[in-house]
């Protein structure tokens, strides 16, 4: 599988750098990874054609990053290829789908339980936002103890609010793992 991954933008001494968390290398070992640069001058059609799926990774938001991610996500959707958002990416896709997103307290830098069907699992949290509700057409597959959406699927779009790449024993809902073929 050739998986495209978005990158956060970091700044050092007035210069912008694209950055990817190293946890992705282990989580997606055995797949060909392509790191999408945060530039608008790339050929988004070509990137989408040459990628089997696109993961919008977590990390800080910026106008440039958001524009790059939405352009590539749109191209992938036109080709009916999977797009999965992690944390920042999940909120971006949820917003695109028309979800209700609000600020939440006491949810940053902690582990907490989520509910997946009849199972209770422990995941991490690095966000101060919560997805309160999704449109009816979206399949909510995980919620947290406050009722916030933690994972969802809508056709070939999916979101995971926690960071599986940061977990000692990474867990991705099987429906999403199957979609990504990982």
mmCIF file with all atom_site columns, C-alpha atoms in Angstrom:
data_model
loop_
_atom_site.group_PDB
_atom_site.id
_atom_site.type_symbol
_atom_site.label_atom_id
_atom_site.label_alt_id
_atom_site.label_comp_id
_atom_site.label_asym_id
_atom_site.label_entity_id
_atom_site.label_seq_id
_atom_site.pdbx_PDB_ins_code
_atom_site.Cartn_x
_atom_site.Cartn_y
_atom_site.Cartn_z
_atom_site.occupancy
_atom_site.B_iso_or_equiv
_atom_site.pdbx_formal_charge
_atom_site.auth_seq_id
_atom_site.auth_comp_id
_atom_site.auth_asym_id
_atom_site.auth_atom_id
_atom_site.pdbx_PDB_model_num
ATOM 1   C CA . UNK A 1 1   ? 0.000   0.000  0.000  1.00 0.00 ? 1   UNK A CA 1
ATOM 2   C CA . UNK A 1 2   ? 1.161   3.523  -0.794 1.00 0.00 ? 2   UNK A CA 1
ATOM 3   C CA . UNK A 1 3   ? -0.108  5.737  2.010  1.00 0.00 ? 3   UNK A CA 1
ATOM 4   C CA . UNK A 1 4   ? 0.136   9.535  1.821  1.00 0.00 ? 4   UNK A CA 1
ATOM 5   C CA . UNK A 1 5   ? 0.500   11.304 5.168  1.00 0.00 ? 5   UNK A CA 1
ATOM 6   C CA . UNK A 1 6   ? 0.029   14.996 5.852  1.00 0.00 ? 6   UNK A CA 1
ATOM 7   C CA . UNK A 1 7   ? 2.527   16.838 8.026  1.00 0.00 ? 7   UNK A CA 1
ATOM 8   C CA . UNK A 1 8   ? 2.393   19.532 10.639 1.00 0.00 ? 8   UNK A CA 1
ATOM 9   C CA . UNK A 1 9   ? 4.307   22.748 10.052 1.00 0.00 ? 9   UNK A CA 1
ATOM 10  C CA . UNK A 1 10  ? 6.888   23.714 12.663 1.00 0.00 ? 10  UNK A CA 1
ATOM 11  C CA . UNK A 1 11  ? 8.848   26.949 12.785 1.00 0.00 ? 11  UNK A CA 1
ATOM 12  C CA . UNK A 1 12  ? 12.471  27.421 13.796 1.00 0.00 ? 12  UNK A CA 1
ATOM 13  C CA . UNK A 1 13  ? 14.338  30.710 13.541 1.00 0.00 ? 13  UNK A CA 1
ATOM 14  C CA . UNK A 1 14  ? 11.736  32.156 11.196 1.00 0.00 ? 14  UNK A CA 1
ATOM 15  C CA . UNK A 1 15  ? 11.757  29.214 8.788  1.00 0.00 ? 15  UNK A CA 1
ATOM 16  C CA . UNK A 1 16  ? 8.939   26.711 8.225  1.00 0.00 ? 16  UNK A CA 1
ATOM 17  C CA . UNK A 1 17  ? 9.578   22.958 8.266  1.00 0.00 ? 17  UNK A CA 1
ATOM 18  C CA . UNK A 1 18  ? 7.258   20.022 7.612  1.00 0.00 ? 18  UNK A CA 1
ATOM 19  C CA . UNK A 1 19  ? 7.351   17.411 10.378 1.00 0.00 ? 19  UNK A CA 1
ATOM 20  C CA . UNK A 1 20  ? 6.001   13.898 10.883 1.00 0.00 ? 20  UNK A CA 1
ATOM 21  C CA . UNK A 1 21  ? 5.804   12.019 14.166 1.00 0.00 ? 21  UNK A CA 1
ATOM 22  C CA . UNK A 1 22  ? 8.084   8.967  14.169 1.00 0.00 ? 22  UNK A CA 1
ATOM 23  C CA . UNK A 1 23  ? 5.338   6.726  15.567 1.00 0.00 ? 23  UNK A CA 1
ATOM 24  C CA . UNK A 1 24  ? 3.912   6.494  12.047 1.00 0.00 ? 24  UNK A CA 1
ATOM 25  C CA . UNK A 1 25  ? 6.967   4.553  10.862 1.00 0.00 ? 25  UNK A CA 1
ATOM 26  C CA . UNK A 1 26  ? 6.245   1.715  13.309 1.00 0.00 ? 26  UNK A CA 1
ATOM 27  C CA . UNK A 1 27  ? 2.468   1.802  12.967 1.00 0.00 ? 27  UNK A CA 1
ATOM 28  C CA . UNK A 1 28  ? 2.605   1.600  9.172  1.00 0.00 ? 28  UNK A CA 1
ATOM 29  C CA . UNK A 1 29  ? 5.719   -0.571 8.819  1.00 0.00 ? 29  UNK A CA 1
ATOM 30  C CA . UNK A 1 30  ? 5.593   -2.612 5.641  1.00 0.00 ? 30  UNK A CA 1
ATOM 31  C CA . UNK A 1 31  ? 3.726   0.065  3.681  1.00 0.00 ? 31  UNK A CA 1
ATOM 32  C CA . UNK A 1 32  ? 5.178   2.656  1.330  1.00 0.00 ? 32  UNK A CA 1
ATOM 33  C CA . UNK A 1 33  ? 4.764   6.029  2.998  1.00 0.00 ? 33  UNK A CA 1
ATOM 34  C CA . UNK A 1 34  ? 4.634   9.314  1.096  1.00 0.00 ? 34  UNK A CA 1
ATOM 35  C CA . UNK A 1 35  ? 4.837   12.536 3.091  1.00 0.00 ? 35  UNK A CA 1
ATOM 36  C CA . UNK A 1 36  ? 2.784   15.311 1.543  1.00 0.00 ? 36  UNK A CA 1
ATOM 37  C CA . UNK A 1 37  ? 4.631   18.644 1.542  1.00 0.00 ? 37  UNK A CA 1
ATOM 38  C CA . UNK A 1 38  ? 2.808   21.740 2.719  1.00 0.00 ? 38  UNK A CA 1
ATOM 39  C CA . UNK A 1 39  ? 2.961   23.545 -0.589 1.00 0.00 ? 39  UNK A CA 1
ATOM 40  C CA . UNK A 1 40  ? 0.237   24.581 -2.984 1.00 0.00 ? 40  UNK A CA 1
ATOM 41  C CA . UNK A 1 41  ? 2.478   24.207 -6.049 1.00 0.00 ? 41  UNK A CA 1
ATOM 42  C CA . UNK A 1 42  ? 2.292   20.388 -6.063 1.00 0.00 ? 42  UNK A CA 1
ATOM 43  C CA . UNK A 1 43  ? 0.168   18.368 -8.473 1.00 0.00 ? 43  UNK A CA 1
ATOM 44  C CA . UNK A 1 44  ? -2.674  17.179 -6.194 1.00 0.00 ? 44  UNK A CA 1
ATOM 45  C CA . UNK A 1 45  ? -4.167  15.047 -8.991 1.00 0.00 ? 45  UNK A CA 1
ATOM 46  C CA . UNK A 1 46  ? -0.876  13.165 -9.382 1.00 0.00 ? 46  UNK A CA 1
ATOM 47  C CA . UNK A 1 47  ? -0.456  12.674 -5.629 1.00 0.00 ? 47  UNK A CA 1
ATOM 48  C CA . UNK A 1 48  ? -3.994  11.272 -5.358 1.00 0.00 ? 48  UNK A CA 1
ATOM 49  C CA . UNK A 1 49  ? -3.546  9.000  -8.379 1.00 0.00 ? 49  UNK A CA 1
ATOM 50  C CA . UNK A 1 50  ? -0.312  7.593  -6.915 1.00 0.00 ? 50  UNK A CA 1
ATOM 51  C CA . UNK A 1 51  ? -1.680  7.038  -3.393 1.00 0.00 ? 51  UNK A CA 1
ATOM 52  C CA . UNK A 1 52  ? -3.875  4.188  -2.179 1.00 0.00 ? 52  UNK A CA 1
ATOM 53  C CA . UNK A 1 53  ? -5.042  6.148  0.873  1.00 0.00 ? 53  UNK A CA 1
ATOM 54  C CA . UNK A 1 54  ? -4.446  9.444  2.664  1.00 0.00 ? 54  UNK A CA 1
ATOM 55  C CA . UNK A 1 55  ? -3.997  9.945  6.407  1.00 0.00 ? 55  UNK A CA 1
ATOM 56  C CA . UNK A 1 56  ? -4.450  13.464 7.724  1.00 0.00 ? 56  UNK A CA 1
ATOM 57  C CA . UNK A 1 57  ? -2.190  13.275 10.767 1.00 0.00 ? 57  UNK A CA 1
ATOM 58  C CA . UNK A 1 58  ? -2.506  15.058 14.094 1.00 0.00 ? 58  UNK A CA 1
ATOM 59  C CA . UNK A 1 59  ? -0.687  18.181 15.135 1.00 0.00 ? 59  UNK A CA 1
ATOM 60  C CA . UNK A 1 60  ? -1.051  21.888 14.957 1.00 0.00 ? 60  UNK A CA 1
ATOM 61  C CA . UNK A 1 61  ? -3.431  23.499 12.492 1.00 0.00 ? 61  UNK A CA 1
ATOM 62  C CA . UNK A 1 62  ? -2.540  26.285 10.061 1.00 0.00 ? 62  UNK A CA 1
ATOM 63  C CA . UNK A 1 63  ? -4.216  27.832 7.031  1.00 0.00 ? 63  UNK A CA 1
ATOM 64  C CA . UNK A 1 64  ? -1.615  26.405 4.643  1.00 0.00 ? 64  UNK A CA 1
ATOM 65  C CA . UNK A 1 65  ? -1.725  22.912 6.147  1.00 0.00 ? 65  UNK A CA 1
ATOM 66  C CA . UNK A 1 66  ? -5.533  22.901 6.137  1.00 0.00 ? 66  UNK A CA 1
ATOM 67  C CA . UNK A 1 67  ? -5.666  24.017 2.479  1.00 0.00 ? 67  UNK A CA 1
ATOM 68  C CA . UNK A 1 68  ? -3.193  21.310 1.389  1.00 0.00 ? 68  UNK A CA 1
ATOM 69  C CA . UNK A 1 69  ? -5.064  18.613 3.338  1.00 0.00 ? 69  UNK A CA 1
ATOM 70  C CA . UNK A 1 70  ? -8.489  19.609 2.035  1.00 0.00 ? 70  UNK A CA 1
ATOM 71  C CA . UNK A 1 71  ? -7.273  19.792 -1.577 1.00 0.00 ? 71  UNK A CA 1
ATOM 72  C CA . UNK A 1 72  ? -5.735  16.327 -1.413 1.00 0.00 ? 72  UNK A CA 1
ATOM 73  C CA . UNK A 1 73  ? -8.696  14.882 0.516  1.00 0.00 ? 73  UNK A CA 1
ATOM 74  C CA . UNK A 1 74  ? -11.014 16.233 -2.191 1.00 0.00 ? 74  UNK A CA 1
ATOM 75  C CA . UNK A 1 75  ? -8.942  14.623 -4.949 1.00 0.00 ? 75  UNK A CA 1
ATOM 76  C CA . UNK A 1 76  ? -8.840  11.293 -3.055 1.00 0.00 ? 76  UNK A CA 1
ATOM 77  C CA . UNK A 1 77  ? -12.624 11.412 -2.571 1.00 0.00 ? 77  UNK A CA 1
ATOM 78  C CA . UNK A 1 78  ? -13.115 12.021 -6.308 1.00 0.00 ? 78  UNK A CA 1
ATOM 79  C CA . UNK A 1 79  ? -11.143 8.800  -6.910 1.00 0.00 ? 79  UNK A CA 1
ATOM 80  C CA . UNK A 1 80  ? -13.130 6.976  -4.188 1.00 0.00 ? 80  UNK A CA 1
ATOM 81  C CA . UNK A 1 81  ? -9.957  6.353  -2.165 1.00 0.00 ? 81  UNK A CA 1
ATOM 82  C CA . UNK A 1 82  ? -9.867  6.258  1.667  1.00 0.00 ? 82  UNK A CA 1
ATOM 83  C CA . UNK A 1 83  ? -9.127  9.374  3.691  1.00 0.00 ? 83  UNK A CA 1
ATOM 84  C CA . UNK A 1 84  ? -8.604  8.957  7.437  1.00 0.00 ? 84  UNK A CA 1
ATOM 85  C CA . UNK A 1 85  ? -8.113  11.820 9.860  1.00 0.00 ? 85  UNK A CA 1
ATOM 86  C CA . UNK A 1 86  ? -6.258  11.429 13.146 1.00 0.00 ? 86  UNK A CA 1
ATOM 87  C CA . UNK A 1 87  ? -6.959  14.009 15.901 1.00 0.00 ? 87  UNK A CA 1
ATOM 88  C CA . UNK A 1 88  ? -6.530  17.294 13.965 1.00 0.00 ? 88  UNK A CA 1
ATOM 89  C CA . UNK A 1 89  ? -7.465  15.369 10.808 1.00 0.00 ? 89  UNK A CA 1
ATOM 90  C CA . UNK A 1 90  ? -10.557 13.851 12.432 1.00 0.00 ? 90  UNK A CA 1
ATOM 91  C CA . UNK A 1 91  ? -11.765 17.286 13.503 1.00 0.00 ? 91  UNK A CA 1
ATOM 92  C CA . UNK A 1 92  ? -11.076 18.665 10.007 1.00 0.00 ? 92  UNK A CA 1
ATOM 93  C CA . UNK A 1 93  ? -13.101 15.877 8.349  1.00 0.00 ? 93  UNK A CA 1
ATOM 94  C CA . UNK A 1 94  ? -15.856 16.089 10.977 1.00 0.00 ? 94  UNK A CA 1
ATOM 95  C CA . UNK A 1 95  ? -16.139 19.822 10.336 1.00 0.00 ? 95  UNK A CA 1
ATOM 96  C CA . UNK A 1 96  ? -16.296 19.150 6.589  1.00 0.00 ? 96  UNK A CA 1
ATOM 97  C CA . UNK A 1 97  ? -19.145 16.660 7.190  1.00 0.00 ? 97  UNK A CA 1
ATOM 98  C CA . UNK A 1 98  ? -21.110 19.184 9.266  1.00 0.00 ? 98  UNK A CA 1
ATOM 99  C CA . UNK A 1 99  ? -20.399 17.922 12.787 1.00 0.00 ? 99  UNK A CA 1
ATOM 100 C CA . UNK A 1 100 ? -20.957 19.963 15.927 1.00 0.00 ? 100 UNK A CA 1
ATOM 101 C CA . UNK A 1 101 ? -17.532 20.599 17.495 1.00 0.00 ? 101 UNK A CA 1
ATOM 102 C CA . UNK A 1 102 ? -17.027 22.325 20.858 1.00 0.00 ? 102 UNK A CA 1
ATOM 103 C CA . UNK A 1 103 ? -14.274 23.077 23.340 1.00 0.00 ? 103 UNK A CA 1
ATOM 104 C CA . UNK A 1 104 ? -13.943 20.534 26.166 1.00 0.00 ? 104 UNK A CA 1
ATOM 105 C CA . UNK A 1 105 ? -12.009 20.687 29.437 1.00 0.00 ? 105 UNK A CA 1
ATOM 106 C CA . UNK A 1 106 ? -9.604  18.253 31.088 1.00 0.00 ? 106 UNK A CA 1
ATOM 107 C CA . UNK A 1 107 ? -8.929  16.199 27.980 1.00 0.00 ? 107 UNK A CA 1
ATOM 108 C CA . UNK A 1 108 ? -5.318  17.065 27.064 1.00 0.00 ? 108 UNK A CA 1
ATOM 109 C CA . UNK A 1 109 ? -2.369  14.800 27.870 1.00 0.00 ? 109 UNK A CA 1
ATOM 110 C CA . UNK A 1 110 ? -4.349  11.989 29.453 1.00 0.00 ? 110 UNK A CA 1
ATOM 111 C CA . UNK A 1 111 ? -5.642  8.497  28.789 1.00 0.00 ? 111 UNK A CA 1
ATOM 112 C CA . UNK A 1 112 ? -9.364  7.827  29.023 1.00 0.00 ? 112 UNK A CA 1
ATOM 113 C CA . UNK A 1 113 ? -11.899 5.113  28.247 1.00 0.00 ? 113 UNK A CA 1
ATOM 114 C CA . UNK A 1 114 ? -13.823 4.893  25.003 1.00 0.00 ? 114 UNK A CA 1
ATOM 115 C CA . UNK A 1 115 ? -16.686 2.633  24.085 1.00 0.00 ? 115 UNK A CA 1
ATOM 116 C CA . UNK A 1 116 ? -16.456 0.481  20.973 1.00 0.00 ? 116 UNK A CA 1
ATOM 117 C CA . UNK A 1 117 ? -19.588 -1.634 20.603 1.00 0.00 ? 117 UNK A CA 1
ATOM 118 C CA . UNK A 1 118 ? -19.660 -3.562 23.922 1.00 0.00 ? 118 UNK A CA 1
ATOM 119 C CA . UNK A 1 119 ? -15.957 -3.068 24.678 1.00 0.00 ? 119 UNK A CA 1
ATOM 120 C CA . UNK A 1 120 ? -14.303 -0.452 26.859 1.00 0.00 ? 120 UNK A CA 1
ATOM 121 C CA . UNK A 1 121 ? -10.830 0.505  25.638 1.00 0.00 ? 121 UNK A CA 1
ATOM 122 C CA . UNK A 1 122 ? -8.237  2.982  26.870 1.00 0.00 ? 122 UNK A CA 1
ATOM 123 C CA . UNK A 1 123 ? -6.915  5.606  24.434 1.00 0.00 ? 123 UNK A CA 1
ATOM 124 C CA . UNK A 1 124 ? -4.850  8.772  24.676 1.00 0.00 ? 124 UNK A CA 1
ATOM 125 C CA . UNK A 1 125 ? -6.031  12.339 24.299 1.00 0.00 ? 125 UNK A CA 1
ATOM 126 C CA . UNK A 1 126 ? -4.104  15.399 23.144 1.00 0.00 ? 126 UNK A CA 1
ATOM 127 C CA . UNK A 1 127 ? -6.983  17.691 22.190 1.00 0.00 ? 127 UNK A CA 1
ATOM 128 C CA . UNK A 1 128 ? -9.220  20.302 23.746 1.00 0.00 ? 128 UNK A CA 1
ATOM 129 C CA . UNK A 1 129 ? -12.064 19.834 21.264 1.00 0.00 ? 129 UNK A CA 1
ATOM 130 C CA . UNK A 1 130 ? -14.932 17.388 21.248 1.00 0.00 ? 130 UNK A CA 1
ATOM 131 C CA . UNK A 1 131 ? -17.217 16.193 18.474 1.00 0.00 ? 131 UNK A CA 1
ATOM 132 C CA . UNK A 1 132 ? -20.631 16.543 20.116 1.00 0.00 ? 132 UNK A CA 1
ATOM 133 C CA . UNK A 1 133 ? -22.664 15.197 17.217 1.00 0.00 ? 133 UNK A CA 1
ATOM 134 C CA . UNK A 1 134 ? -22.349 14.004 13.638 1.00 0.00 ? 134 UNK A CA 1
ATOM 135 C CA . UNK A 1 135 ? -24.920 14.132 10.831 1.00 0.00 ? 135 UNK A CA 1
ATOM 136 C CA . UNK A 1 136 ? -27.210 11.065 10.805 1.00 0.00 ? 136 UNK A CA 1
ATOM 137 C CA . UNK A 1 137 ? -25.569 9.587  7.689  1.00 0.00 ? 137 UNK A CA 1
ATOM 138 C CA . UNK A 1 138 ? -22.242 9.204  9.535  1.00 0.00 ? 138 UNK A CA 1
ATOM 139 C CA . UNK A 1 139 ? -21.584 5.947  11.391 1.00 0.00 ? 139 UNK A CA 1
ATOM 140 C CA . UNK A 1 140 ? -20.264 6.752  14.873 1.00 0.00 ? 140 UNK A CA 1
ATOM 141 C CA . UNK A 1 141 ? -18.182 3.763  15.979 1.00 0.00 ? 141 UNK A CA 1
ATOM 142 C CA . UNK A 1 142 ? -16.577 5.020  19.232 1.00 0.00 ? 142 UNK A CA 1
ATOM 143 C CA . UNK A 1 143 ? -17.597 7.494  21.927 1.00 0.00 ? 143 UNK A CA 1
ATOM 144 C CA . UNK A 1 144 ? -15.902 8.674  25.091 1.00 0.00 ? 144 UNK A CA 1
ATOM 145 C CA . UNK A 1 145 ? -17.335 8.686  28.611 1.00 0.00 ? 145 UNK A CA 1
ATOM 146 C CA . UNK A 1 146 ? -18.828 12.163 28.021 1.00 0.00 ? 146 UNK A CA 1
ATOM 147 C CA . UNK A 1 147 ? -20.638 11.072 24.843 1.00 0.00 ? 147 UNK A CA 1
ATOM 148 C CA . UNK A 1 148 ? -18.193 12.791 22.471 1.00 0.00 ? 148 UNK A CA 1
ATOM 149 C CA . UNK A 1 149 ? -17.536 11.059 19.154 1.00 0.00 ? 149 UNK A CA 1
ATOM 150 C CA . UNK A 1 150 ? -14.076 9.447  19.169 1.00 0.00 ? 150 UNK A CA 1
ATOM 151 C CA . UNK A 1 151 ? -14.215 7.575  15.823 1.00 0.00 ? 151 UNK A CA 1
ATOM 152 C CA . UNK A 1 152 ? -16.516 7.693  12.796 1.00 0.00 ? 152 UNK A CA 1
ATOM 153 C CA . UNK A 1 153 ? -16.905 6.504  9.208  1.00 0.00 ? 153 UNK A CA 1
ATOM 154 C CA . UNK A 1 154 ? -18.780 8.000  6.274  1.00 0.00 ? 154 UNK A CA 1
ATOM 155 C CA . UNK A 1 155 ? -18.138 6.003  3.106  1.00 0.00 ? 155 UNK A CA 1
ATOM 156 C CA . UNK A 1 156 ? -14.397 6.275  2.429  1.00 0.00 ? 156 UNK A CA 1
ATOM 157 C CA . UNK A 1 157 ? -13.908 9.010  5.039  1.00 0.00 ? 157 UNK A CA 1
ATOM 158 C CA . UNK A 1 158 ? -13.072 8.163  8.633  1.00 0.00 ? 158 UNK A CA 1
ATOM 159 C CA . UNK A 1 159 ? -11.825 9.892  11.743 1.00 0.00 ? 159 UNK A CA 1
ATOM 160 C CA . UNK A 1 160 ? -10.054 8.802  14.913 1.00 0.00 ? 160 UNK A CA 1
ATOM 161 C CA . UNK A 1 161 ? -9.725  11.443 17.609 1.00 0.00 ? 161 UNK A CA 1
ATOM 162 C CA . UNK A 1 162 ? -6.921  9.729  19.580 1.00 0.00 ? 162 UNK A CA 1
ATOM 163 C CA . UNK A 1 163 ? -3.355  9.067  18.348 1.00 0.00 ? 163 UNK A CA 1
ATOM 164 C CA . UNK A 1 164 ? -2.806  5.365  17.592 1.00 0.00 ? 164 UNK A CA 1
ATOM 165 C CA . UNK A 1 165 ? 0.767   6.147  16.502 1.00 0.00 ? 165 UNK A CA 1
ATOM 166 C CA . UNK A 1 166 ? 1.536   7.288  20.080 1.00 0.00 ? 166 UNK A CA 1
ATOM 167 C CA . UNK A 1 167 ? 0.137   4.197  21.801 1.00 0.00 ? 167 UNK A CA 1
ATOM 168 C CA . UNK A 1 168 ? 2.327   1.435  23.219 1.00 0.00 ? 168 UNK A CA 1
ATOM 169 C CA . UNK A 1 169 ? -0.197  -1.029 21.767 1.00 0.00 ? 169 UNK A CA 1
ATOM 170 C CA . UNK A 1 170 ? -1.772  0.910  18.900 1.00 0.00 ? 170 UNK A CA 1
ATOM 171 C CA . UNK A 1 171 ? -5.465  0.315  18.322 1.00 0.00 ? 171 UNK A CA 1
ATOM 172 C CA . UNK A 1 172 ? -7.443  1.380  15.278 1.00 0.00 ? 172 UNK A CA 1
ATOM 173 C CA . UNK A 1 173 ? -11.083 0.343  14.982 1.00 0.00 ? 173 UNK A CA 1
ATOM 174 C CA . UNK A 1 174 ? -11.186 -2.715 12.684 1.00 0.00 ? 174 UNK A CA 1
ATOM 175 C CA . UNK A 1 175 ? -13.589 -0.955 10.286 1.00 0.00 ? 175 UNK A CA 1
ATOM 176 C CA . UNK A 1 176 ? -11.004 1.786  9.706  1.00 0.00 ? 176 UNK A CA 1
ATOM 177 C CA . UNK A 1 177 ? -8.006  -0.569 9.630  1.00 0.00 ? 177 UNK A CA 1
ATOM 178 C CA . UNK A 1 178 ? -9.837  -2.625 6.978  1.00 0.00 ? 178 UNK A CA 1
ATOM 179 C CA . UNK A 1 179 ? -10.539 0.508  4.954  1.00 0.00 ? 179 UNK A CA 1
ATOM 180 C CA . UNK A 1 180 ? -6.822  1.399  5.054  1.00 0.00 ? 180 UNK A CA 1
ATOM 181 C CA . UNK A 1 181 ? -5.782  -2.232 4.456  1.00 0.00 ? 181 UNK A CA 1
ATOM 182 C CA . UNK A 1 182 ? -3.445  -2.171 7.453  1.00 0.00 ? 182 UNK A CA 1
#
